XYZ file of N, CA, C and O in Angstrom:
200
model
N 120.765 124.838 132.325
C 120.428 123.438 132.029
C 119.222 122.951 132.881
O 118.470 122.159 132.407
N 119.125 123.427 134.074
C 118.071 122.877 134.961
C 116.653 123.054 134.432
O 115.779 122.249 134.710
N 116.334 124.110 133.637
C 114.959 124.218 133.150
C 114.622 123.285 132.003
O 113.475 123.158 131.608
N 115.611 122.591 131.418
C 115.401 121.697 130.317
C 114.561 120.486 130.756
O 114.724 119.990 131.882
N 113.782 119.924 129.859
C 112.996 118.726 130.234
C 113.944 117.505 130.448
O 114.993 117.449 129.830
N 113.460 116.601 131.318
C 114.296 115.432 131.615
C 114.583 114.605 130.355
O 115.567 113.899 130.275
N 113.719 114.620 129.333
C 113.926 113.853 128.170
C 115.205 114.289 127.377
O 115.704 113.557 126.590
N 115.790 115.454 127.733
C 117.033 115.897 127.095
C 118.251 115.248 127.702
O 119.353 115.389 127.161
N 118.060 114.485 128.795
C 119.235 113.772 129.376
C 119.639 112.641 128.488
O 118.876 111.818 128.047
N 120.950 112.570 128.282
C 121.514 111.479 127.511
C 121.288 110.163 128.259
O 121.387 110.056 129.430
N 120.910 109.079 127.511
C 120.696 107.791 128.022
C 119.462 107.600 128.830
O 119.235 106.581 129.499
N 118.562 108.607 128.890
C 117.274 108.449 129.531
C 116.248 108.025 128.500
O 115.945 108.803 127.568
N 115.762 106.791 128.609
C 114.823 106.278 127.632
C 113.391 106.736 127.928
O 113.087 107.349 128.955
N 112.505 106.378 126.981
C 111.104 106.817 127.118
C 110.431 106.188 128.328
O 109.648 106.898 128.984
N 110.736 104.923 128.668
C 110.108 104.340 129.800
C 110.501 105.025 131.090
O 109.722 105.355 131.970
N 111.803 105.298 131.237
C 112.256 106.010 132.407
C 111.743 107.466 132.522
O 111.366 107.933 133.568
N 111.659 108.082 131.338
C 111.074 109.423 131.335
C 109.630 109.386 131.827
O 109.230 110.225 132.640
N 108.857 108.401 131.385
C 107.456 108.302 131.836
C 107.358 108.046 133.316
O 106.496 108.580 134.010
N 108.291 107.261 133.843
C 108.261 106.983 135.314
C 108.534 108.266 136.050
O 107.944 108.547 137.124
N 109.495 109.067 135.560
C 109.813 110.341 136.263
C 108.627 111.284 136.139
O 108.287 111.997 137.128
N 108.067 111.401 134.930
C 106.919 112.275 134.798
C 105.803 111.916 135.682
O 105.085 112.815 136.277
N 105.554 110.601 135.882
C 104.529 110.134 136.782
C 104.779 110.629 138.220
O 103.833 110.781 138.981
N 106.033 110.816 138.584
C 106.372 111.250 139.902
C 106.457 112.767 140.030
O 106.813 113.315 141.050
N 106.163 113.465 138.934
C 106.182 114.903 138.939
C 107.531 115.529 138.604
O 107.743 116.750 138.763
N 108.436 114.696 138.132
C 109.767 115.167 137.743
C 109.722 115.537 136.282
O 109.654 114.633 135.374
N 109.688 116.810 135.960
C 109.557 117.250 134.554
C 110.803 117.852 133.993
O 111.026 117.822 132.771
N 111.624 118.462 134.846
C 112.827 119.119 134.428
C 114.101 118.515 134.979
O 114.009 117.788 135.978
N 115.255 118.856 134.383
C 116.480 118.371 134.927
C 116.669 118.906 136.385
O 117.179 118.263 137.236
N 116.227 120.121 136.605
C 116.260 120.723 137.921
C 115.439 119.974 138.930
O 115.897 119.740 140.066
N 114.254 119.548 138.529
C 113.384 118.693 139.436
C 114.163 117.451 139.819
O 114.160 117.021 140.982
N 114.786 116.819 138.877
C 115.552 115.603 139.082
C 116.748 115.856 140.010
O 117.025 115.068 140.900
N 117.445 116.979 139.757
C 118.622 117.273 140.559
C 118.285 117.537 142.051
O 119.059 117.209 142.954
N 117.089 118.055 142.318
C 116.666 118.334 143.666
C 116.130 117.140 144.387
O 115.964 117.134 145.631
N 115.772 116.066 143.623
C 115.195 114.879 144.225
C 116.240 114.035 144.945
O 117.398 113.992 144.551
N 115.844 113.298 145.963
C 116.727 112.407 146.671
C 117.105 111.248 145.754
O 116.259 110.683 145.064
N 118.397 110.917 145.765
C 118.860 109.797 144.925
C 118.120 108.486 145.185
O 117.839 107.733 144.263
N 117.841 108.251 146.427
C 117.154 106.965 146.815
C 115.787 106.935 146.148
O 115.347 105.805 145.703
N 115.102 108.026 146.047
C 113.792 108.045 145.351
C 113.911 107.736 143.932
O 113.159 106.956 143.343
N 114.880 108.351 143.261
C 115.066 108.167 141.802
C 115.427 106.671 141.576
O 114.890 106.079 140.594
N 116.292 106.106 142.395
C 116.618 104.672 142.203
C 115.409 103.795 142.394
O 115.211 102.819 141.669
N 114.536 104.137 143.324
C 113.321 103.410 143.548
C 112.407 103.443 142.331
O 111.838 102.465 141.894
N 112.275 104.662 141.733
C 111.380 104.865 140.632
C 111.873 104.264 139.350
O 111.090 103.687 138.614
N 113.151 104.436 139.027
C 113.653 103.978 137.719
C 114.664 102.840 137.819
O 115.025 102.278 136.745
N 115.028 102.473 139.050
C 115.996 101.358 139.174
C 117.398 101.834 139.049
O 117.706 102.980 138.728
N 118.302 100.911 139.293
C 119.728 101.185 139.232
C 120.392 100.089 138.434
O 120.195 98.891 138.749
N 121.171 100.412 137.436
C 121.862 99.431 136.660
C 123.108 99.001 137.440
O 123.883 99.852 137.949
N 123.354 97.685 137.606
C 124.469 97.225 138.434
C 125.854 97.789 138.011
O 126.662 98.051 138.917
N 126.091 98.066 136.765
C 127.412 98.598 136.349
C 127.549 100.106 136.721
O 128.647 100.619 136.546
N 126.520 100.745 137.209
C 126.578 102.195 137.558
C 126.656 102.439 139.014
O 126.190 103.446 139.499
N 127.213 101.533 139.812
C 127.230 101.741 141.280
C 128.360 102.585 141.702
O 129.215 102.960 141.311
């Protein structure tokens, strides 16, 4: 699963995908290896998902 592009993630919209791509996150594996704090900074955190 890790080599798949981040756009294959359920509930990841086009805007969030573009933000991740801008940070060099292209695959699910790239995202899995990244620090959670960085991802929250880049795409935000929905209050109901805490």
